[in-house]
Amino acid sequence: KKKPLPNPTIYSNRGMTLEEDINETNDYYRDTGKAIIHKKPTPVQIVQVDYPRRSAAVIKEAYFKQASTTDYNGVYKGRYVDFEAKETKNKTSFPLNNFHEHQMKHMESIIDHGGICFVIIRFSTLQATYFYPADSLLKHWKNSMNGGRKSISLESMKKEGYIIPIQYHVKVDYLHIIDMYYSTNGGNNNG
Amino acid sequence: KKKPLPNPTIYSNRGMTLEEDINETNDYYRDTGKAIIHKKPTPVQIVQVDYPRRSAAVIKEAYFKQASTTDYNGVYKGRYVDFEAKETKNKTSFPLNNFHEHQMKHMESIIDHGGICFVIIRFSTLQATYFYPADSLLKHWKNSMNGGRKSISLESMKKEGYIIPIQYHVKVDYLHIIDMYYSTNGGNNNG
Ligand SMILES: [Mg+2]
Ligand SMILES: [Mg+2]
């Protein structure tokens, strides 16, 4: 008797956020010795801390700070990897105002220093997740600063990005795309 | 008339912490295009958040989480750089219980993945700051787990580490040591 093969697409309906999917993927990469990638902690400005006797310090007042860098970084085959993850409910384009100027400057610096830099963009309504190289993003962002289009069309995303297939243990298998992208771009192009 | 040259050693008396010195160094590295290295935000477990009308969300209850990785990471010449900074008032040795097991495991993984990994250790009383390769640290730590010495003697620190001279704009010029360490170790040794 054949056991029915589980359908990978059911995973996209579980209500998992992109961040949860990436965290799971990173755990898998770590456990299998493929790469060490961590989510950076949320930056918080701490204002007041209580130190109750015999128990842990309690933060009583703090504020969320705007992230000056990206969500994730780490090491893959000795190289520095840095990326941001974003979800949108839009169906036809990705709005560029999802990125802050200092995030864009950060990504530009990472490329300048030879790091691997990209964004993972999920169109949640379309159930489609893309690996999108930071150099393409920077091109669109600079163009928008000069009065150009304020979003990346789905068409550009399909042309310049790479769809990340949903898989069992690796929900967002971006290393696979890094390997592919660097081999087809001769290893010199900064993803 | 000759202007008196400022004495670099006065800087070590200013009451700057090692963390402040490293942050300043990293700013300098970024501004001069040498490397992109950031301090990771303090990991915080957020329990309660208030959302007052017309103003920013206020975190009302949160706790410090134990860091599972290290203090700093980033990119230098395309490579992944990862390090921890520690200060001690001890004069003759550095106690190994300053490191947690998961930090040691993290450093070991970084080495396995070809990243550049080290610790910066300041003996504040001695006004001496060392670049100490993670592989040497791991060797001492494993030895201590097997009943060996629970600290790194100053002698070992001098032999296996590299003193970081205090300078004007670059308080803790560790990139200089990375260059030196990798050239003398043939580039294959994981710092
Ligand atoms: Mg994000
Ligand atoms: Mg530290």
CSV table of N, CA and C in Angstrom, one decimal, chain A residues 29-30 33-36 38 40-44 46 49 51 56-64 68-69 73-81 106 109-110 113-116, chain B residues 29-30 33-36 38 40-44 46 49 51 56-64 68-69 73-81 106 109-110 113-116:
chain,number,residue,atom,x,y,z
A,29,TYR,N,18.8,25.0,9.0
A,29,TYR,CA,20.2,25.2,8.4
A,29,TYR,C,21.2,25.0,9.5
A,30,ARG,N,20.9,25.5,10.7
A,30,ARG,CA,21.9,25.3,11.8
A,30,ARG,C,22.0,23.9,12.2
A,33,GLY,N,24.0,21.9,9.8
A,33,GLY,CA,25.3,22.4,9.5
A,33,GLY,C,25.5,23.1,8.2
A,34,LYS,N,24.4,23.7,7.7
A,34,LYS,CA,24.5,24.4,6.4
A,34,LYS,C,24.9,25.8,6.5
A,35,ALA,N,24.4,26.5,7.5
A,35,ALA,CA,24.7,27.9,7.7
A,35,ALA,C,24.3,28.4,9.1
A,36,ILE,N,24.9,29.5,9.6
A,36,ILE,CA,24.5,30.0,10.9
A,36,ILE,C,23.9,31.4,10.6
A,38,HIS,N,21.0,34.1,12.1
A,38,HIS,CA,20.1,34.5,13.3
A,38,HIS,C,19.3,35.7,12.9
A,40,LYS,N,18.1,39.2,14.2
A,40,LYS,CA,18.6,40.1,15.2
A,40,LYS,C,17.5,40.4,16.2
A,41,PRO,N,17.9,40.6,17.5
A,41,PRO,CA,16.8,41.0,18.5
A,41,PRO,C,16.2,42.3,18.1
A,42,THR,N,14.9,42.5,18.4
A,42,THR,CA,14.2,43.8,18.2
A,42,THR,C,14.9,44.9,19.0
A,43,PRO,N,15.3,46.0,18.3
A,43,PRO,CA,16.0,47.1,19.1
A,43,PRO,C,15.0,47.8,20.0
A,44,VAL,N,15.4,47.9,21.2
A,44,VAL,CA,14.5,48.6,22.2
A,44,VAL,C,15.3,49.6,23.0
A,46,ILE,N,15.7,51.3,26.3
A,46,ILE,CA,15.3,51.0,27.7
A,46,ILE,C,15.4,52.3,28.5
A,49,VAL,N,14.3,50.6,34.6
A,49,VAL,CA,14.5,49.2,35.0
A,49,VAL,C,14.3,49.1,36.6
A,51,TYR,N,14.8,46.7,40.0
A,51,TYR,CA,15.6,45.6,40.4
A,51,TYR,C,15.0,45.0,41.7
A,56,ALA,N,14.6,38.7,39.1
A,56,ALA,CA,15.2,39.3,37.9
A,56,ALA,C,14.8,40.7,37.7
A,57,ALA,N,15.7,41.5,37.1
A,57,ALA,CA,15.4,42.9,36.8
A,57,ALA,C,14.2,43.0,35.9
A,58,VAL,N,13.3,43.9,36.1
A,58,VAL,CA,12.2,44.1,35.3
A,58,VAL,C,12.3,45.4,34.5
A,59,ILE,N,12.1,45.4,33.2
A,59,ILE,CA,12.1,46.6,32.4
A,59,ILE,C,10.7,47.2,32.5
A,60,LYS,N,10.5,48.4,33.1
A,60,LYS,CA,9.2,49.0,33.3
A,60,LYS,C,8.8,50.0,32.3
A,61,GLU,N,9.8,50.5,31.6
A,61,GLU,CA,9.5,51.5,30.5
A,61,GLU,C,10.5,51.4,29.4
A,62,ALA,N,10.1,51.1,28.2
A,62,ALA,CA,11.0,51.0,27.1
A,62,ALA,C,10.2,51.3,25.8
A,63,TYR,N,10.9,51.6,24.8
A,63,TYR,CA,10.3,52.0,23.5
A,63,TYR,C,10.9,51.2,22.3
A,64,PHE,N,10.1,50.9,21.3
A,64,PHE,CA,10.7,50.3,20.1
A,64,PHE,C,11.5,51.3,19.4
A,68,SER,N,18.0,50.0,12.3
A,68,SER,CA,18.9,50.8,11.4
A,68,SER,C,19.5,49.8,10.4
A,69,THR,N,19.3,48.5,10.6
A,69,THR,CA,19.9,47.6,9.7
A,69,THR,C,18.8,46.7,9.2
A,73,ASN,N,21.2,38.2,9.9
A,73,ASN,CA,22.5,38.1,9.3
A,73,ASN,C,23.2,36.8,9.8
A,74,GLY,N,24.3,36.5,9.2
A,74,GLY,CA,25.0,35.3,9.6
A,74,GLY,C,26.1,34.9,8.6
A,75,VAL,N,26.5,33.7,8.7
A,75,VAL,CA,27.6,33.2,7.8
A,75,VAL,C,27.2,32.0,7.0
A,76,TYR,N,27.6,32.0,5.7
A,76,TYR,CA,27.4,30.9,4.8
A,76,TYR,C,28.6,30.7,4.0
A,77,LYS,N,29.3,29.5,4.2
A,77,LYS,CA,30.5,29.2,3.5
A,77,LYS,C,31.6,30.3,3.7
A,78,GLY,N,31.6,30.8,4.9
A,78,GLY,CA,32.6,31.9,5.3
A,78,GLY,C,32.2,33.3,4.9
A,79,ARG,N,31.2,33.4,4.1
A,79,ARG,CA,30.8,34.7,3.6
A,79,ARG,C,29.7,35.3,4.5
A,80,TYR,N,29.7,36.6,4.5
A,80,TYR,CA,28.7,37.3,5.3
A,80,TYR,C,27.3,37.4,4.5
A,81,VAL,N,26.3,37.0,5.2
A,81,VAL,CA,24.9,37.0,4.6
A,81,VAL,C,24.0,38.0,5.4
A,106,HIS,N,22.3,50.7,4.5
A,106,HIS,CA,22.9,49.5,5.1
A,106,HIS,C,23.1,48.5,4.0
A,109,SER,N,25.9,49.3,1.7
A,109,SER,CA,27.2,49.1,2.3
A,109,SER,C,27.6,47.7,2.3
A,110,ILE,N,26.6,46.8,2.6
A,110,ILE,CA,27.0,45.4,2.6
A,110,ILE,C,27.4,44.9,1.3
A,113,HIS,N,30.9,46.0,0.6
A,113,HIS,CA,31.9,45.2,1.3
A,113,HIS,C,31.9,43.7,1.0
A,114,GLY,N,31.3,43.4,-0.1
A,114,GLY,CA,31.3,42.0,-0.6
A,114,GLY,C,30.5,41.0,0.1
A,115,GLY,N,29.5,41.5,0.9
A,115,GLY,CA,28.6,40.6,1.5
A,115,GLY,C,27.5,40.2,0.6
A,116,ILE,N,26.8,39.1,1.0
A,116,ILE,CA,25.6,38.6,0.2
A,116,ILE,C,24.4,39.3,0.8
B,29,TYR,N,35.2,52.6,11.4
B,29,TYR,CA,35.4,51.6,10.3
B,29,TYR,C,34.3,51.8,9.3
B,30,ARG,N,33.1,52.1,9.7
B,30,ARG,CA,32.0,52.3,8.8
B,30,ARG,C,32.2,53.6,8.0
B,33,GLY,N,34.8,53.3,5.4
B,33,GLY,CA,34.6,52.2,4.4
B,33,GLY,C,35.5,51.0,4.6
B,34,LYS,N,35.9,50.7,5.9
B,34,LYS,CA,36.8,49.6,6.1
B,34,LYS,C,36.0,48.3,6.4
B,35,ALA,N,34.9,48.4,7.1
B,35,ALA,CA,34.1,47.2,7.5
B,35,ALA,C,32.7,47.7,8.0
B,36,ILE,N,31.8,46.8,8.0
B,36,ILE,CA,30.5,47.1,8.5
B,36,ILE,C,30.2,46.1,9.7
B,38,HIS,N,28.3,45.8,13.5
B,38,HIS,CA,27.3,46.4,14.4
B,38,HIS,C,27.2,45.6,15.7
B,40,LYS,N,24.9,43.9,18.3
B,40,LYS,CA,23.5,43.4,18.2
B,40,LYS,C,22.7,44.0,19.4
B,41,PRO,N,21.4,44.3,19.1
B,41,PRO,CA,20.6,44.8,20.2
B,41,PRO,C,20.6,43.8,21.4
B,42,THR,N,20.4,44.4,22.6
B,42,THR,CA,20.2,43.6,23.8
B,42,THR,C,18.9,42.7,23.6
B,43,PRO,N,19.0,41.4,23.8
B,43,PRO,CA,17.8,40.6,23.6
B,43,PRO,C,16.8,40.8,24.8
B,44,VAL,N,15.6,41.1,24.5
B,44,VAL,CA,14.6,41.4,25.6
B,44,VAL,C,13.4,40.6,25.3
B,46,ILE,N,9.6,40.7,25.7
B,46,ILE,CA,8.6,41.6,25.9
B,46,ILE,C,7.3,40.9,26.4
B,49,VAL,N,2.7,45.5,26.5
B,49,VAL,CA,2.9,46.7,25.7
B,49,VAL,C,1.7,47.5,25.7
B,51,TYR,N,-0.5,50.7,24.2
B,51,TYR,CA,-0.6,51.5,22.9
B,51,TYR,C,-1.4,52.8,23.2
B,56,ALA,N,3.6,56.8,20.8
B,56,ALA,CA,4.3,55.6,20.5
B,56,ALA,C,3.9,54.5,21.5
B,57,ALA,N,4.0,53.3,21.1
B,57,ALA,CA,3.8,52.1,22.0
B,57,ALA,C,4.8,52.1,23.1
B,58,VAL,N,4.4,51.8,24.3
B,58,VAL,CA,5.3,51.8,25.5
B,58,VAL,C,5.3,50.4,26.0
B,59,ILE,N,6.6,49.9,26.1
B,59,ILE,CA,6.8,48.6,26.7
B,59,ILE,C,6.7,48.7,28.2
B,60,LYS,N,5.7,48.1,28.9
B,60,LYS,CA,5.5,48.2,30.3
B,60,LYS,C,6.1,47.1,31.1
B,61,GLU,N,6.3,46.0,30.5
B,61,GLU,CA,7.0,44.9,31.2
B,61,GLU,C,7.8,44.0,30.3
B,62,ALA,N,9.1,43.9,30.6
B,62,ALA,CA,10.0,43.1,29.8
B,62,ALA,C,11.1,42.6,30.6
B,63,TYR,N,11.8,41.6,30.1
B,63,TYR,CA,12.9,41.0,30.9
B,63,TYR,C,14.1,40.8,30.0
B,64,PHE,N,15.3,41.0,30.6
B,64,PHE,CA,16.5,40.7,29.8
B,64,PHE,C,16.6,39.2,29.6
B,68,SER,N,22.2,34.4,23.3
B,68,SER,CA,22.6,33.1,22.8
B,68,SER,C,23.7,33.1,21.9
B,69,THR,N,24.1,34.3,21.4
B,69,THR,CA,25.2,34.4,20.5
B,69,THR,C,26.3,35.4,21.1
B,73,ASN,N,28.6,41.5,15.2
B,73,ASN,CA,29.0,40.8,14.0
B,73,ASN,C,28.8,41.7,12.8
B,74,GLY,N,29.4,41.3,11.6
B,74,GLY,CA,29.3,42.1,10.4
B,74,GLY,C,30.2,41.5,9.4
B,75,VAL,N,30.6,42.4,8.4
B,75,VAL,CA,31.3,42.0,7.2
B,75,VAL,C,32.6,42.7,7.1
B,76,TYR,N,33.7,42.0,6.8
B,76,TYR,CA,35.0,42.6,6.5
B,76,TYR,C,35.6,41.9,5.2
B,77,LYS,N,35.8,42.6,4.2
B,77,LYS,CA,36.3,42.0,2.9
B,77,LYS,C,35.4,40.8,2.5
B,78,GLY,N,34.1,40.9,2.6
B,78,GLY,CA,33.2,39.9,2.2
B,78,GLY,C,33.0,38.8,3.2
B,79,ARG,N,33.9,38.7,4.2
B,79,ARG,CA,33.9,37.6,5.1
B,79,ARG,C,33.1,38.0,6.4
B,80,TYR,N,32.5,36.9,7.0
B,80,TYR,CA,31.7,37.1,8.2
B,80,TYR,C,32.6,37.2,9.4
B,81,VAL,N,32.4,38.3,10.2
B,81,VAL,CA,33.2,38.6,11.4
B,81,VAL,C,32.2,38.5,12.6
B,106,HIS,N,28.1,28.7,19.9
B,106,HIS,CA,28.0,29.6,18.8
B,106,HIS,C,29.3,29.9,18.1
B,109,SER,N,30.5,27.0,16.1
B,109,SER,CA,29.8,26.9,14.8
B,109,SER,C,30.4,27.9,13.8
B,110,ILE,N,30.7,29.1,14.3
B,110,ILE,CA,31.1,30.2,13.3
B,110,ILE,C,32.5,29.8,12.7
B,113,HIS,N,32.0,27.2,10.1
B,113,HIS,CA,31.5,27.7,8.9
B,113,HIS,C,32.4,28.7,8.2
B,114,GLY,N,33.6,28.8,8.7
B,114,GLY,CA,34.6,29.6,8.0
B,114,GLY,C,34.6,31.1,8.3
B,115,GLY,N,33.8,31.5,9.4
B,115,GLY,CA,33.8,32.9,9.8
B,115,GLY,C,35.0,33.2,10.6
B,116,ILE,N,35.2,34.5,10.7
B,116,ILE,CA,36.3,35.0,11.6
B,116,ILE,C,35.7,35.3,13.0
